[in-house]
């Protein structure tokens, strides 16, 4: 049973002069009380609305993804602004604190010693039920986006909840090299991005983490992770290739998009390779504080990750809900 514990008005105002409202709520689960944030569109004509679930990385938070708090001095409300504009129900659940004292998700990595023991798949499934019942979410338009540990959790949801999902997206996240989960069996539209200079989730695979993140296990390479979903979908080896125009002279990164599957409403796999990019999303207008940039690596400024992800998501429908 959900219990609403508070309402918080966002301080930002969009161009239509309507302030965003973010609801702070909890849900009772076998592992205890779970926390999540949700933002609804300002108005509805009664039609069902797409749901995007945002999953934070290890040591990050739902509040950061919703632009309510900063991470390392960096704050972004890109997802809430997009959701308001596009009429999306936006949910950001909070992971549980793991053995290292950091909030995390129980993804499929068998060799991670700093994952919580929670059944996060069941938690997210219950959130989807709540979104459908309470927030008029469309059961055929359920999407999941995660970064880092949240991206690996998105992969797990693709394996265990694939039939319920229209698409998933993973940024700076690798499929586990040693997995507790079976190989995915449900073909699913998947969007992936990764930087070639990612020091936390190495592009070529291997041990994950940094001097601040220990016990994170190992991952497959980024291209191997893409291939898992491409082969499952039965898509050909050859991809359509698009190189993003370079927008900022001082940006030492470059982005290329590889697309398998021709139908935007059908089964597609997309990989955005960021040459020189670090363990971070991309933004045309935002920049990382100096110290955070040193920790996570360079941010690409040729695209906006949330815009690219939503362009990929918006026409996709779950197979059971054409």
PDB file of C-alpha atoms in Angstrom:
ATOM      1  CA  UNK A   1       0.000   0.000   0.000  1.00  0.00           C
ATOM      2  CA  UNK A   2       1.469   3.283  -1.012  1.00  0.00           C
ATOM      3  CA  UNK A   3       1.580   6.086   1.540  1.00  0.00           C
ATOM      4  CA  UNK A   4       2.080   9.616   0.352  1.00  0.00           C
ATOM      5  CA  UNK A   5       4.465  11.329   2.718  1.00  0.00           C
ATOM      6  CA  UNK A   6       4.729  14.745   1.193  1.00  0.00           C
ATOM      7  CA  UNK A   7       4.455  17.125  -1.713  1.00  0.00           C
ATOM      8  CA  UNK A   8       7.319  19.275  -2.854  1.00  0.00           C
ATOM      9  CA  UNK A   9       7.018  22.131  -5.353  1.00  0.00           C
ATOM     10  CA  UNK A  10       9.945  22.483  -7.708  1.00  0.00           C
ATOM     11  CA  UNK A  11      11.367  25.986  -7.775  1.00  0.00           C
ATOM     12  CA  UNK A  12      11.775  25.975 -11.538  1.00  0.00           C
ATOM     13  CA  UNK A  13       9.094  27.286 -13.909  1.00  0.00           C
ATOM     14  CA  UNK A  14       8.729  26.227 -17.514  1.00  0.00           C
ATOM     15  CA  UNK A  15       7.893  28.457 -20.474  1.00  0.00           C
ATOM     16  CA  UNK A  16       4.145  27.869 -20.004  1.00  0.00           C
ATOM     17  CA  UNK A  17       4.433  29.391 -16.493  1.00  0.00           C
ATOM     18  CA  UNK A  18       3.349  26.128 -14.833  1.00  0.00           C
ATOM     19  CA  UNK A  19       5.583  24.935 -11.998  1.00  0.00           C
ATOM     20  CA  UNK A  20       6.608  21.298 -11.878  1.00  0.00           C
ATOM     21  CA  UNK A  21       5.294  19.311  -8.936  1.00  0.00           C
ATOM     22  CA  UNK A  22       7.306  16.370  -7.660  1.00  0.00           C
ATOM     23  CA  UNK A  23       5.620  13.950  -5.292  1.00  0.00           C
ATOM     24  CA  UNK A  24       7.663  12.261  -2.583  1.00  0.00           C
ATOM     25  CA  UNK A  25       6.196   8.847  -1.777  1.00  0.00           C
ATOM     26  CA  UNK A  26       6.932   5.521  -0.132  1.00  0.00           C
ATOM     27  CA  UNK A  27       5.952   1.922  -0.670  1.00  0.00           C
ATOM     28  CA  UNK A  28       6.097  -0.943   1.811  1.00  0.00           C
ATOM     29  CA  UNK A  29       8.115  -3.889   0.528  1.00  0.00           C
ATOM     30  CA  UNK A  30       9.411  -7.104   2.164  1.00  0.00           C
ATOM     31  CA  UNK A  31      12.817  -5.450   2.618  1.00  0.00           C
ATOM     32  CA  UNK A  32      11.189  -2.420   4.291  1.00  0.00           C
ATOM     33  CA  UNK A  33       9.972   0.981   3.209  1.00  0.00           C
ATOM     34  CA  UNK A  34      11.037   2.026  -0.283  1.00  0.00           C
ATOM     35  CA  UNK A  35      11.165   5.610  -1.442  1.00  0.00           C
ATOM     36  CA  UNK A  36      10.447   7.115  -4.859  1.00  0.00           C
ATOM     37  CA  UNK A  37       9.760  10.438  -6.530  1.00  0.00           C
ATOM     38  CA  UNK A  38       7.161  10.972  -9.238  1.00  0.00           C
ATOM     39  CA  UNK A  39       6.317  13.890 -11.507  1.00  0.00           C
ATOM     40  CA  UNK A  40       3.061  14.004 -13.440  1.00  0.00           C
ATOM     41  CA  UNK A  41       2.211  16.213 -16.413  1.00  0.00           C
ATOM     42  CA  UNK A  42       0.318  19.363 -15.433  1.00  0.00           C
ATOM     43  CA  UNK A  43      -2.866  18.343 -17.164  1.00  0.00           C
ATOM     44  CA  UNK A  44      -4.419  15.355 -18.821  1.00  0.00           C
ATOM     45  CA  UNK A  45      -7.243  14.905 -21.291  1.00  0.00           C
ATOM     46  CA  UNK A  46      -7.951  11.490 -19.803  1.00  0.00           C
ATOM     47  CA  UNK A  47      -5.695   9.610 -22.168  1.00  0.00           C
ATOM     48  CA  UNK A  48      -3.058   7.259 -20.806  1.00  0.00           C
ATOM     49  CA  UNK A  49       0.472   8.619 -20.580  1.00  0.00           C
ATOM     50  CA  UNK A  50       3.921   7.133 -21.145  1.00  0.00           C
ATOM     51  CA  UNK A  51       5.965   6.225 -18.075  1.00  0.00           C
ATOM     52  CA  UNK A  52       9.739   6.679 -17.861  1.00  0.00           C
ATOM     53  CA  UNK A  53      11.490   5.167 -14.838  1.00  0.00           C
ATOM     54  CA  UNK A  54      14.894   6.684 -14.005  1.00  0.00           C
ATOM     55  CA  UNK A  55      17.484   4.596 -12.143  1.00  0.00           C
ATOM     56  CA  UNK A  56      20.387   6.369 -10.459  1.00  0.00           C
ATOM     57  CA  UNK A  57      23.945   5.113 -10.257  1.00  0.00           C
ATOM     58  CA  UNK A  58      25.813   3.641  -7.281  1.00  0.00           C
ATOM     59  CA  UNK A  59      26.183   6.368  -4.665  1.00  0.00           C
ATOM     60  CA  UNK A  60      23.776   8.726  -6.437  1.00  0.00           C
ATOM     61  CA  UNK A  61      20.080   9.354  -5.756  1.00  0.00           C
ATOM     62  CA  UNK A  62      16.586   9.744  -7.158  1.00  0.00           C
ATOM     63  CA  UNK A  63      16.615  13.394  -6.041  1.00  0.00           C
ATOM     64  CA  UNK A  64      19.636  14.076  -8.243  1.00  0.00           C
ATOM     65  CA  UNK A  65      17.966  12.587 -11.319  1.00  0.00           C
ATOM     66  CA  UNK A  66      14.932  14.789 -10.658  1.00  0.00           C
ATOM     67  CA  UNK A  67      17.096  17.908 -10.405  1.00  0.00           C
ATOM     68  CA  UNK A  68      16.285  18.424  -6.721  1.00  0.00           C
ATOM     69  CA  UNK A  69      19.826  18.049  -5.425  1.00  0.00           C
ATOM     70  CA  UNK A  70      23.334  18.234  -6.868  1.00  0.00           C
ATOM     71  CA  UNK A  71      25.954  15.510  -7.328  1.00  0.00           C
ATOM     72  CA  UNK A  72      29.511  16.733  -6.914  1.00  0.00           C
ATOM     73  CA  UNK A  73      28.326  20.295  -7.511  1.00  0.00           C
ATOM     74  CA  UNK A  74      26.444  19.351 -10.710  1.00  0.00           C
ATOM     75  CA  UNK A  75      22.670  19.680 -10.920  1.00  0.00           C
ATOM     76  CA  UNK A  76      20.467  18.947 -13.922  1.00  0.00           C
ATOM     77  CA  UNK A  77      16.702  18.991 -14.401  1.00  0.00           C
ATOM     78  CA  UNK A  78      16.886  17.834 -18.019  1.00  0.00           C
ATOM     79  CA  UNK A  79      14.659  14.805 -17.479  1.00  0.00           C
ATOM     80  CA  UNK A  80      11.910  16.627 -15.512  1.00  0.00           C
ATOM     81  CA  UNK A  81      11.799  19.407 -18.100  1.00  0.00           C
ATOM     82  CA  UNK A  82      11.538  16.921 -20.962  1.00  0.00           C
ATOM     83  CA  UNK A  83       8.831  14.961 -19.126  1.00  0.00           C
ATOM     84  CA  UNK A  84       6.779  18.092 -18.527  1.00  0.00           C
ATOM     85  CA  UNK A  85       7.001  19.096 -22.164  1.00  0.00           C
ATOM     86  CA  UNK A  86       6.220  15.631 -23.552  1.00  0.00           C
ATOM     87  CA  UNK A  87       3.442  14.667 -21.118  1.00  0.00           C
ATOM     88  CA  UNK A  88       5.428  11.863 -19.478  1.00  0.00           C
ATOM     89  CA  UNK A  89       4.879  10.368 -16.043  1.00  0.00           C
ATOM     90  CA  UNK A  90       8.385  10.380 -14.581  1.00  0.00           C
ATOM     91  CA  UNK A  91       9.346   8.071 -11.707  1.00  0.00           C
ATOM     92  CA  UNK A  92      12.687   7.950  -9.914  1.00  0.00           C
ATOM     93  CA  UNK A  93      12.953   5.224  -7.252  1.00  0.00           C
ATOM     94  CA  UNK A  94      15.685   5.237  -4.619  1.00  0.00           C
ATOM     95  CA  UNK A  95      18.059   2.294  -4.249  1.00  0.00           C
ATOM     96  CA  UNK A  96      18.884   0.832  -0.847  1.00  0.00           C
ATOM     97  CA  UNK A  97      22.108   1.506   1.030  1.00  0.00           C
ATOM     98  CA  UNK A  98      24.620  -1.281   0.394  1.00  0.00           C
ATOM     99  CA  UNK A  99      27.534  -2.540   2.503  1.00  0.00           C
ATOM    100  CA  UNK A 100      29.746   0.366   1.445  1.00  0.00           C
ATOM    101  CA  UNK A 101      27.232   2.914   2.726  1.00  0.00           C
ATOM    102  CA  UNK A 102      26.144   3.989  -0.775  1.00  0.00           C
ATOM    103  CA  UNK A 103      22.688   3.714  -2.315  1.00  0.00           C
ATOM    104  CA  UNK A 104      22.657   1.033  -5.010  1.00  0.00           C
ATOM    105  CA  UNK A 105      20.654  -1.484  -7.019  1.00  0.00           C
ATOM    106  CA  UNK A 106      20.833  -5.258  -6.834  1.00  0.00           C
ATOM    107  CA  UNK A 107      21.796  -5.801 -10.452  1.00  0.00           C
ATOM    108  CA  UNK A 108      22.858  -9.192 -11.801  1.00  0.00           C
ATOM    109  CA  UNK A 109      26.576  -9.021 -10.975  1.00  0.00           C
ATOM    110  CA  UNK A 110      27.487 -12.197  -9.053  1.00  0.00           C
ATOM    111  CA  UNK A 111      30.925 -10.825  -8.128  1.00  0.00           C
ATOM    112  CA  UNK A 112      29.785  -7.492  -6.693  1.00  0.00           C
ATOM    113  CA  UNK A 113      30.254  -7.260  -2.933  1.00  0.00           C
ATOM    114  CA  UNK A 114      28.610  -3.833  -2.689  1.00  0.00           C
ATOM    115  CA  UNK A 115      25.116  -4.555  -3.986  1.00  0.00           C
ATOM    116  CA  UNK A 116      22.132  -4.533  -1.620  1.00  0.00           C
ATOM    117  CA  UNK A 117      20.263  -7.822  -1.130  1.00  0.00           C
ATOM    118  CA  UNK A 118      16.887  -6.290  -2.071  1.00  0.00           C
ATOM    119  CA  UNK A 119      14.542  -7.668  -4.723  1.00  0.00           C
ATOM    120  CA  UNK A 120      14.668  -4.559  -6.860  1.00  0.00           C
ATOM    121  CA  UNK A 121      12.957  -6.211  -9.818  1.00  0.00           C
ATOM    122  CA  UNK A 122       9.869  -6.827  -7.682  1.00  0.00           C
ATOM    123  CA  UNK A 123      10.059  -3.248  -6.385  1.00  0.00           C
ATOM    124  CA  UNK A 124      10.149  -1.773  -9.899  1.00  0.00           C
ATOM    125  CA  UNK A 125       7.343  -4.089 -11.004  1.00  0.00           C
ATOM    126  CA  UNK A 126       5.231  -2.820  -8.100  1.00  0.00           C
ATOM    127  CA  UNK A 127       6.061   0.760  -9.107  1.00  0.00           C
ATOM    128  CA  UNK A 128       4.803   0.039 -12.605  1.00  0.00           C
ATOM    129  CA  UNK A 129       1.548  -1.297 -11.117  1.00  0.00           C
ATOM    130  CA  UNK A 130       1.231   1.890  -9.046  1.00  0.00           C
ATOM    131  CA  UNK A 131       1.890   4.115 -12.057  1.00  0.00           C
ATOM    132  CA  UNK A 132      -0.805   2.345 -14.074  1.00  0.00           C
ATOM    133  CA  UNK A 133      -3.378   2.404 -11.257  1.00  0.00           C
ATOM    134  CA  UNK A 134      -2.695   5.847  -9.758  1.00  0.00           C
ATOM    135  CA  UNK A 135      -1.044   7.968 -12.446  1.00  0.00           C
ATOM    136  CA  UNK A 136      -2.843   6.712 -15.568  1.00  0.00           C
ATOM    137  CA  UNK A 137       0.344   5.309 -17.116  1.00  0.00           C
ATOM    138  CA  UNK A 138      -0.063   3.414 -20.377  1.00  0.00           C
ATOM    139  CA  UNK A 139       0.773  -0.304 -19.820  1.00  0.00           C
ATOM    140  CA  UNK A 140       2.104  -0.454 -23.370  1.00  0.00           C
ATOM    141  CA  UNK A 141       4.488   2.496 -22.933  1.00  0.00           C
ATOM    142  CA  UNK A 142       6.679   1.633 -19.953  1.00  0.00           C
ATOM    143  CA  UNK A 143      10.334   2.676 -20.416  1.00  0.00           C
ATOM    144  CA  UNK A 144      13.392   2.377 -18.166  1.00  0.00           C
ATOM    145  CA  UNK A 145      16.547   4.514 -18.293  1.00  0.00           C
ATOM    146  CA  UNK A 146      19.522   4.018 -16.002  1.00  0.00           C
ATOM    147  CA  UNK A 147      23.090   5.243 -15.693  1.00  0.00           C
ATOM    148  CA  UNK A 148      26.033   3.210 -14.376  1.00  0.00           C
ATOM    149  CA  UNK A 149      24.680   0.784 -11.718  1.00  0.00           C
ATOM    150  CA  UNK A 150      21.213   2.003 -12.713  1.00  0.00           C
ATOM    151  CA  UNK A 151      21.979   1.039 -16.304  1.00  0.00           C
ATOM    152  CA  UNK A 152      23.018  -2.450 -15.245  1.00  0.00           C
ATOM    153  CA  UNK A 153      19.750  -2.648 -13.291  1.00  0.00           C
ATOM    154  CA  UNK A 154      17.931  -1.610 -16.479  1.00  0.00           C
ATOM    155  CA  UNK A 155      19.553  -4.614 -18.184  1.00  0.00           C
ATOM    156  CA  UNK A 156      18.288  -6.837 -15.365  1.00  0.00           C
ATOM    157  CA  UNK A 157      14.779  -5.462 -15.785  1.00  0.00           C
ATOM    158  CA  UNK A 158      15.040  -6.167 -19.506  1.00  0.00           C
ATOM    159  CA  UNK A 159      15.783  -9.783 -18.627  1.00  0.00           C
ATOM    160  CA  UNK A 160      13.212 -10.237 -15.857  1.00  0.00           C
ATOM    161  CA  UNK A 161      10.448  -7.791 -16.854  1.00  0.00           C
ATOM    162  CA  UNK A 162      11.036  -7.663 -20.594  1.00  0.00           C
ATOM    163  CA  UNK A 163       7.458  -8.549 -21.508  1.00  0.00           C
ATOM    164  CA  UNK A 164       6.170  -5.542 -19.537  1.00  0.00           C
ATOM    165  CA  UNK A 165       8.589  -3.024 -21.022  1.00  0.00           C
ATOM    166  CA  UNK A 166       8.464  -1.145 -24.318  1.00  0.00           C
ATOM    167  CA  UNK A 167      12.215  -0.325 -24.259  1.00  0.00           C
ATOM    168  CA  UNK A 168      15.211   0.174 -21.987  1.00  0.00           C
ATOM    169  CA  UNK A 169      18.237   2.476 -22.087  1.00  0.00           C
ATOM    170  CA  UNK A 170      21.601   2.129 -20.350  1.00  0.00           C
ATOM    171  CA  UNK A 171      24.261   4.834 -20.138  1.00  0.00           C
ATOM    172  CA  UNK A 172      27.828   4.020 -19.029  1.00  0.00           C
ATOM    173  CA  UNK A 173      26.760   0.515 -18.007  1.00  0.00           C
ATOM    174  CA  UNK A 174      28.058  -2.940 -18.929  1.00  0.00           C
ATOM    175  CA  UNK A 175      26.342  -6.305 -18.939  1.00  0.00           C
ATOM    176  CA  UNK A 176      27.764  -8.410 -16.056  1.00  0.00           C
ATOM    177  CA  UNK A 177      30.709 -10.644 -16.866  1.00  0.00           C
ATOM    178  CA  UNK A 178      29.668 -12.961 -14.017  1.00  0.00           C
ATOM    179  CA  UNK A 179      25.894 -12.928 -13.849  1.00  0.00           C
ATOM    180  CA  UNK A 180      23.360 -14.207 -11.359  1.00  0.00           C
ATOM    181  CA  UNK A 181      20.705 -13.809 -14.040  1.00  0.00           C
ATOM    182  CA  UNK A 182      20.078 -15.963 -17.093  1.00  0.00           C
ATOM    183  CA  UNK A 183      20.833 -14.625 -20.539  1.00  0.00           C
ATOM    184  CA  UNK A 184      18.032 -12.375 -21.827  1.00  0.00           C
ATOM    185  CA  UNK A 185      15.369 -14.274 -23.747  1.00  0.00           C
ATOM    186  CA  UNK A 186      12.845 -11.550 -24.574  1.00  0.00           C
ATOM    187  CA  UNK A 187      13.889  -9.398 -27.578  1.00  0.00           C
ATOM    188  CA  UNK A 188      13.553  -5.762 -26.616  1.00  0.00           C
ATOM    189  CA  UNK A 189      14.398  -2.335 -28.064  1.00  0.00           C
ATOM    190  CA  UNK A 190      17.597  -1.241 -26.294  1.00  0.00           C
ATOM    191  CA  UNK A 191      19.488   2.090 -26.381  1.00  0.00           C
ATOM    192  CA  UNK A 192      23.064   2.105 -25.046  1.00  0.00           C
ATOM    193  CA  UNK A 193      25.733   4.787 -24.784  1.00  0.00           C
ATOM    194  CA  UNK A 194      29.314   4.471 -23.567  1.00  0.00           C
ATOM    195  CA  UNK A 195      32.511   6.502 -23.539  1.00  0.00           C
ATOM    196  CA  UNK A 196      35.741   4.968 -24.783  1.00  0.00           C
ATOM    197  CA  UNK A 197      37.673   6.671 -21.959  1.00  0.00           C
ATOM    198  CA  UNK A 198      35.355   5.490 -19.177  1.00  0.00           C
ATOM    199  CA  UNK A 199      37.614   4.623 -16.225  1.00  0.00           C
ATOM    200  CA  UNK A 200      34.786   3.340 -13.986  1.00  0.00           C
ATOM    201  CA  UNK A 201      33.076   0.962 -16.450  1.00  0.00           C
ATOM    202  CA  UNK A 202      35.926   0.288 -18.939  1.00  0.00           C
ATOM    203  CA  UNK A 203      34.841   0.342 -22.561  1.00  0.00           C
ATOM    204  CA  UNK A 204      36.660  -2.928 -23.246  1.00  0.00           C
ATOM    205  CA  UNK A 205      35.233  -4.613 -20.173  1.00  0.00           C
ATOM    206  CA  UNK A 206      36.826  -5.902 -16.994  1.00  0.00           C
ATOM    207  CA  UNK A 207      36.872  -4.757 -13.389  1.00  0.00           C
ATOM    208  CA  UNK A 208      34.415  -1.994 -12.527  1.00  0.00           C
ATOM    209  CA  UNK A 209      34.863   0.840 -10.075  1.00  0.00           C
ATOM    210  CA  UNK A 210      37.401   3.415  -8.986  1.00  0.00           C
ATOM    211  CA  UNK A 211      39.280   4.443  -5.855  1.00  0.00           C
ATOM    212  CA  UNK A 212      35.889   5.575  -4.476  1.00  0.00           C
ATOM    213  CA  UNK A 213      33.904   2.552  -5.718  1.00  0.00           C
ATOM    214  CA  UNK A 214      35.159  -0.835  -4.576  1.00  0.00           C
ATOM    215  CA  UNK A 215      33.690  -4.316  -4.923  1.00  0.00           C
ATOM    216  CA  UNK A 216      31.686  -3.552  -8.042  1.00  0.00           C
ATOM    217  CA  UNK A 217      32.453  -6.768  -9.932  1.00  0.00           C
ATOM    218  CA  UNK A 218      33.297  -7.035 -13.630  1.00  0.00           C
ATOM    219  CA  UNK A 219      31.514  -6.310 -16.888  1.00  0.00           C
ATOM    220  CA  UNK A 220      31.562  -7.344 -20.510  1.00  0.00           C
ATOM    221  CA  UNK A 221      32.871  -4.777 -22.977  1.00  0.00           C
ATOM    222  CA  UNK A 222      30.500  -2.086 -24.216  1.00  0.00           C
ATOM    223  CA  UNK A 223      30.338  -3.544 -27.727  1.00  0.00           C
ATOM    224  CA  UNK A 224      29.846  -7.045 -26.307  1.00  0.00           C
ATOM    225  CA  UNK A 225      26.959  -5.710 -24.219  1.00  0.00           C
ATOM    226  CA  UNK A 226      25.368  -4.217 -27.333  1.00  0.00           C
ATOM    227  CA  UNK A 227      25.855  -7.483 -29.232  1.00  0.00           C
ATOM    228  CA  UNK A 228      23.917  -9.450 -26.587  1.00  0.00           C
ATOM    229  CA  UNK A 229      20.737  -7.497 -27.327  1.00  0.00           C
ATOM    230  CA  UNK A 230      21.347  -7.135 -31.073  1.00  0.00           C
ATOM    231  CA  UNK A 231      21.775 -10.885 -31.551  1.00  0.00           C
ATOM    232  CA  UNK A 232      18.767 -11.648 -29.358  1.00  0.00           C
ATOM    233  CA  UNK A 233      16.684  -9.361 -31.567  1.00  0.00           C
ATOM    234  CA  UNK A 234      17.934 -11.145 -34.698  1.00  0.00           C
ATOM    235  CA  UNK A 235      19.232  -7.895 -36.183  1.00  0.00           C
ATOM    236  CA  UNK A 236      21.987  -7.952 -38.824  1.00  0.00           C
ATOM    237  CA  UNK A 237      25.652  -7.207 -38.136  1.00  0.00           C
ATOM    238  CA  UNK A 238      25.673  -4.060 -40.275  1.00  0.00           C
ATOM    239  CA  UNK A 239      24.408  -0.837 -38.692  1.00  0.00           C
ATOM    240  CA  UNK A 240      23.300   2.531 -40.003  1.00  0.00           C
ATOM    241  CA  UNK A 241      25.959   5.002 -38.878  1.00  0.00           C
ATOM    242  CA  UNK A 242      25.421   8.666 -37.978  1.00  0.00           C
ATOM    243  CA  UNK A 243      28.196  10.954 -36.754  1.00  0.00           C
ATOM    244  CA  UNK A 244      26.909  13.819 -34.633  1.00  0.00           C
ATOM    245  CA  UNK A 245      28.085  17.271 -35.771  1.00  0.00           C
ATOM    246  CA  UNK A 246      30.782  18.639 -33.491  1.00  0.00           C
ATOM    247  CA  UNK A 247      29.337  21.665 -31.703  1.00  0.00           C
ATOM    248  CA  UNK A 248      31.999  22.982 -29.322  1.00  0.00           C
ATOM    249  CA  UNK A 249      35.623  23.537 -30.389  1.00  0.00           C
ATOM    250  CA  UNK A 250      36.870  22.862 -26.859  1.00  0.00           C
ATOM    251  CA  UNK A 251      35.145  19.479 -26.656  1.00  0.00           C
ATOM    252  CA  UNK A 252      37.721  16.725 -27.150  1.00  0.00           C
ATOM    253  CA  UNK A 253      35.085  14.009 -27.530  1.00  0.00           C
ATOM    254  CA  UNK A 254      33.124  12.876 -30.602  1.00  0.00           C
ATOM    255  CA  UNK A 255      29.885  10.904 -30.788  1.00  0.00           C
ATOM    256  CA  UNK A 256      28.698   8.320 -33.325  1.00  0.00           C
ATOM    257  CA  UNK A 257      25.314   6.584 -33.333  1.00  0.00           C
ATOM    258  CA  UNK A 258      24.953   3.018 -34.643  1.00  0.00           C
ATOM    259  CA  UNK A 259      21.404   1.825 -35.331  1.00  0.00           C
ATOM    260  CA  UNK A 260      20.278  -1.732 -36.007  1.00  0.00           C
ATOM    261  CA  UNK A 261      16.666  -2.033 -37.163  1.00  0.00           C
ATOM    262  CA  UNK A 262      14.934   0.311 -39.592  1.00  0.00           C
ATOM    263  CA  UNK A 263      11.536   0.851 -37.947  1.00  0.00           C
ATOM    264  CA  UNK A 264      11.440   3.487 -35.149  1.00  0.00           C
ATOM    265  CA  UNK A 265       8.290   1.806 -33.844  1.00  0.00           C
ATOM    266  CA  UNK A 266       9.795  -1.679 -34.075  1.00  0.00           C
ATOM    267  CA  UNK A 267      12.625  -3.732 -32.691  1.00  0.00           C
ATOM    268  CA  UNK A 268      15.789  -1.617 -32.701  1.00  0.00           C
ATOM    269  CA  UNK A 269      19.131  -1.540 -30.931  1.00  0.00           C
ATOM    270  CA  UNK A 270      21.035   1.765 -30.819  1.00  0.00           C
ATOM    271  CA  UNK A 271      24.597   2.320 -29.607  1.00  0.00           C
ATOM    272  CA  UNK A 272      26.044   5.804 -29.091  1.00  0.00           C
ATOM    273  CA  UNK A 273      29.827   5.526 -28.925  1.00  0.00           C
ATOM    274  CA  UNK A 274      31.515   8.554 -27.413  1.00  0.00           C
ATOM    275  CA  UNK A 275      35.171   8.643 -28.430  1.00  0.00           C
ATOM    276  CA  UNK A 276      37.132  10.170 -25.563  1.00  0.00           C
ATOM    277  CA  UNK A 277      34.044  10.256 -23.358  1.00  0.00           C
ATOM    278  CA  UNK A 278      34.043   9.380 -19.675  1.00  0.00           C
ATOM    279  CA  UNK A 279      31.562   7.862 -17.227  1.00  0.00           C
ATOM    280  CA  UNK A 280      28.922  10.517 -17.834  1.00  0.00           C
ATOM    281  CA  UNK A 281      25.923  11.382 -19.980  1.00  0.00           C
ATOM    282  CA  UNK A 282      26.071  13.959 -22.791  1.00  0.00           C
ATOM    283  CA  UNK A 283      24.705  17.500 -22.847  1.00  0.00           C
ATOM    284  CA  UNK A 284      24.826  20.270 -25.425  1.00  0.00           C
ATOM    285  CA  UNK A 285      24.513  23.041 -22.846  1.00  0.00           C
ATOM    286  CA  UNK A 286      25.599  21.733 -19.439  1.00  0.00           C
ATOM    287  CA  UNK A 287      29.127  21.209 -18.147  1.00  0.00           C
ATOM    288  CA  UNK A 288      30.599  19.368 -15.180  1.00  0.00           C
ATOM    289  CA  UNK A 289      32.366  21.166 -12.338  1.00  0.00           C
ATOM    290  CA  UNK A 290      36.145  20.810 -12.666  1.00  0.00           C
ATOM    291  CA  UNK A 291      36.633  18.290  -9.845  1.00  0.00           C
ATOM    292  CA  UNK A 292      33.715  16.080 -10.897  1.00  0.00           C
ATOM    293  CA  UNK A 293      35.025  16.102 -14.459  1.00  0.00           C
ATOM    294  CA  UNK A 294      38.372  14.879 -13.185  1.00  0.00           C
ATOM    295  CA  UNK A 295      36.645  12.006 -11.374  1.00  0.00           C
ATOM    296  CA  UNK A 296      34.282  10.810 -14.102  1.00  0.00           C
ATOM    297  CA  UNK A 297      35.990  11.984 -17.294  1.00  0.00           C
ATOM    298  CA  UNK A 298      34.986  14.200 -20.199  1.00  0.00           C
ATOM    299  CA  UNK A 299      31.373  15.011 -21.072  1.00  0.00           C
ATOM    300  CA  UNK A 300      30.336  15.079 -24.720  1.00  0.00           C
ATOM    301  CA  UNK A 301      28.538  18.238 -25.924  1.00  0.00           C
ATOM    302  CA  UNK A 302      27.264  17.080 -29.344  1.00  0.00           C
ATOM    303  CA  UNK A 303      23.964  15.625 -28.094  1.00  0.00           C
ATOM    304  CA  UNK A 304      21.586  15.575 -25.144  1.00  0.00           C
ATOM    305  CA  UNK A 305      21.301  12.074 -23.725  1.00  0.00           C
ATOM    306  CA  UNK A 306      17.732  12.449 -22.464  1.00  0.00           C
ATOM    307  CA  UNK A 307      16.564  13.838 -25.832  1.00  0.00           C
ATOM    308  CA  UNK A 308      18.194  10.958 -27.722  1.00  0.00           C
ATOM    309  CA  UNK A 309      16.731   8.397 -25.333  1.00  0.00           C
ATOM    310  CA  UNK A 310      13.225   9.839 -25.586  1.00  0.00           C
ATOM    311  CA  UNK A 311      13.450   9.989 -29.394  1.00  0.00           C
ATOM    312  CA  UNK A 312      14.250   6.272 -29.242  1.00  0.00           C
ATOM    313  CA  UNK A 313      11.549   5.463 -26.661  1.00  0.00           C
ATOM    314  CA  UNK A 314       8.572   7.462 -27.854  1.00  0.00           C
ATOM    315  CA  UNK A 315       7.347   5.271 -30.725  1.00  0.00           C
ATOM    316  CA  UNK A 316       8.067   1.931 -29.038  1.00  0.00           C
ATOM    317  CA  UNK A 317       5.276  -0.204 -27.593  1.00  0.00           C
ATOM    318  CA  UNK A 318       5.447  -3.358 -25.497  1.00  0.00           C
ATOM    319  CA  UNK A 319       4.805  -6.471 -27.592  1.00  0.00           C
ATOM    320  CA  UNK A 320       1.736  -7.336 -25.510  1.00  0.00           C
ATOM    321  CA  UNK A 321       0.278  -3.848 -26.076  1.00  0.00           C
ATOM    322  CA  UNK A 322       0.552  -2.956 -29.772  1.00  0.00           C
TER     323      UNK A 322
END
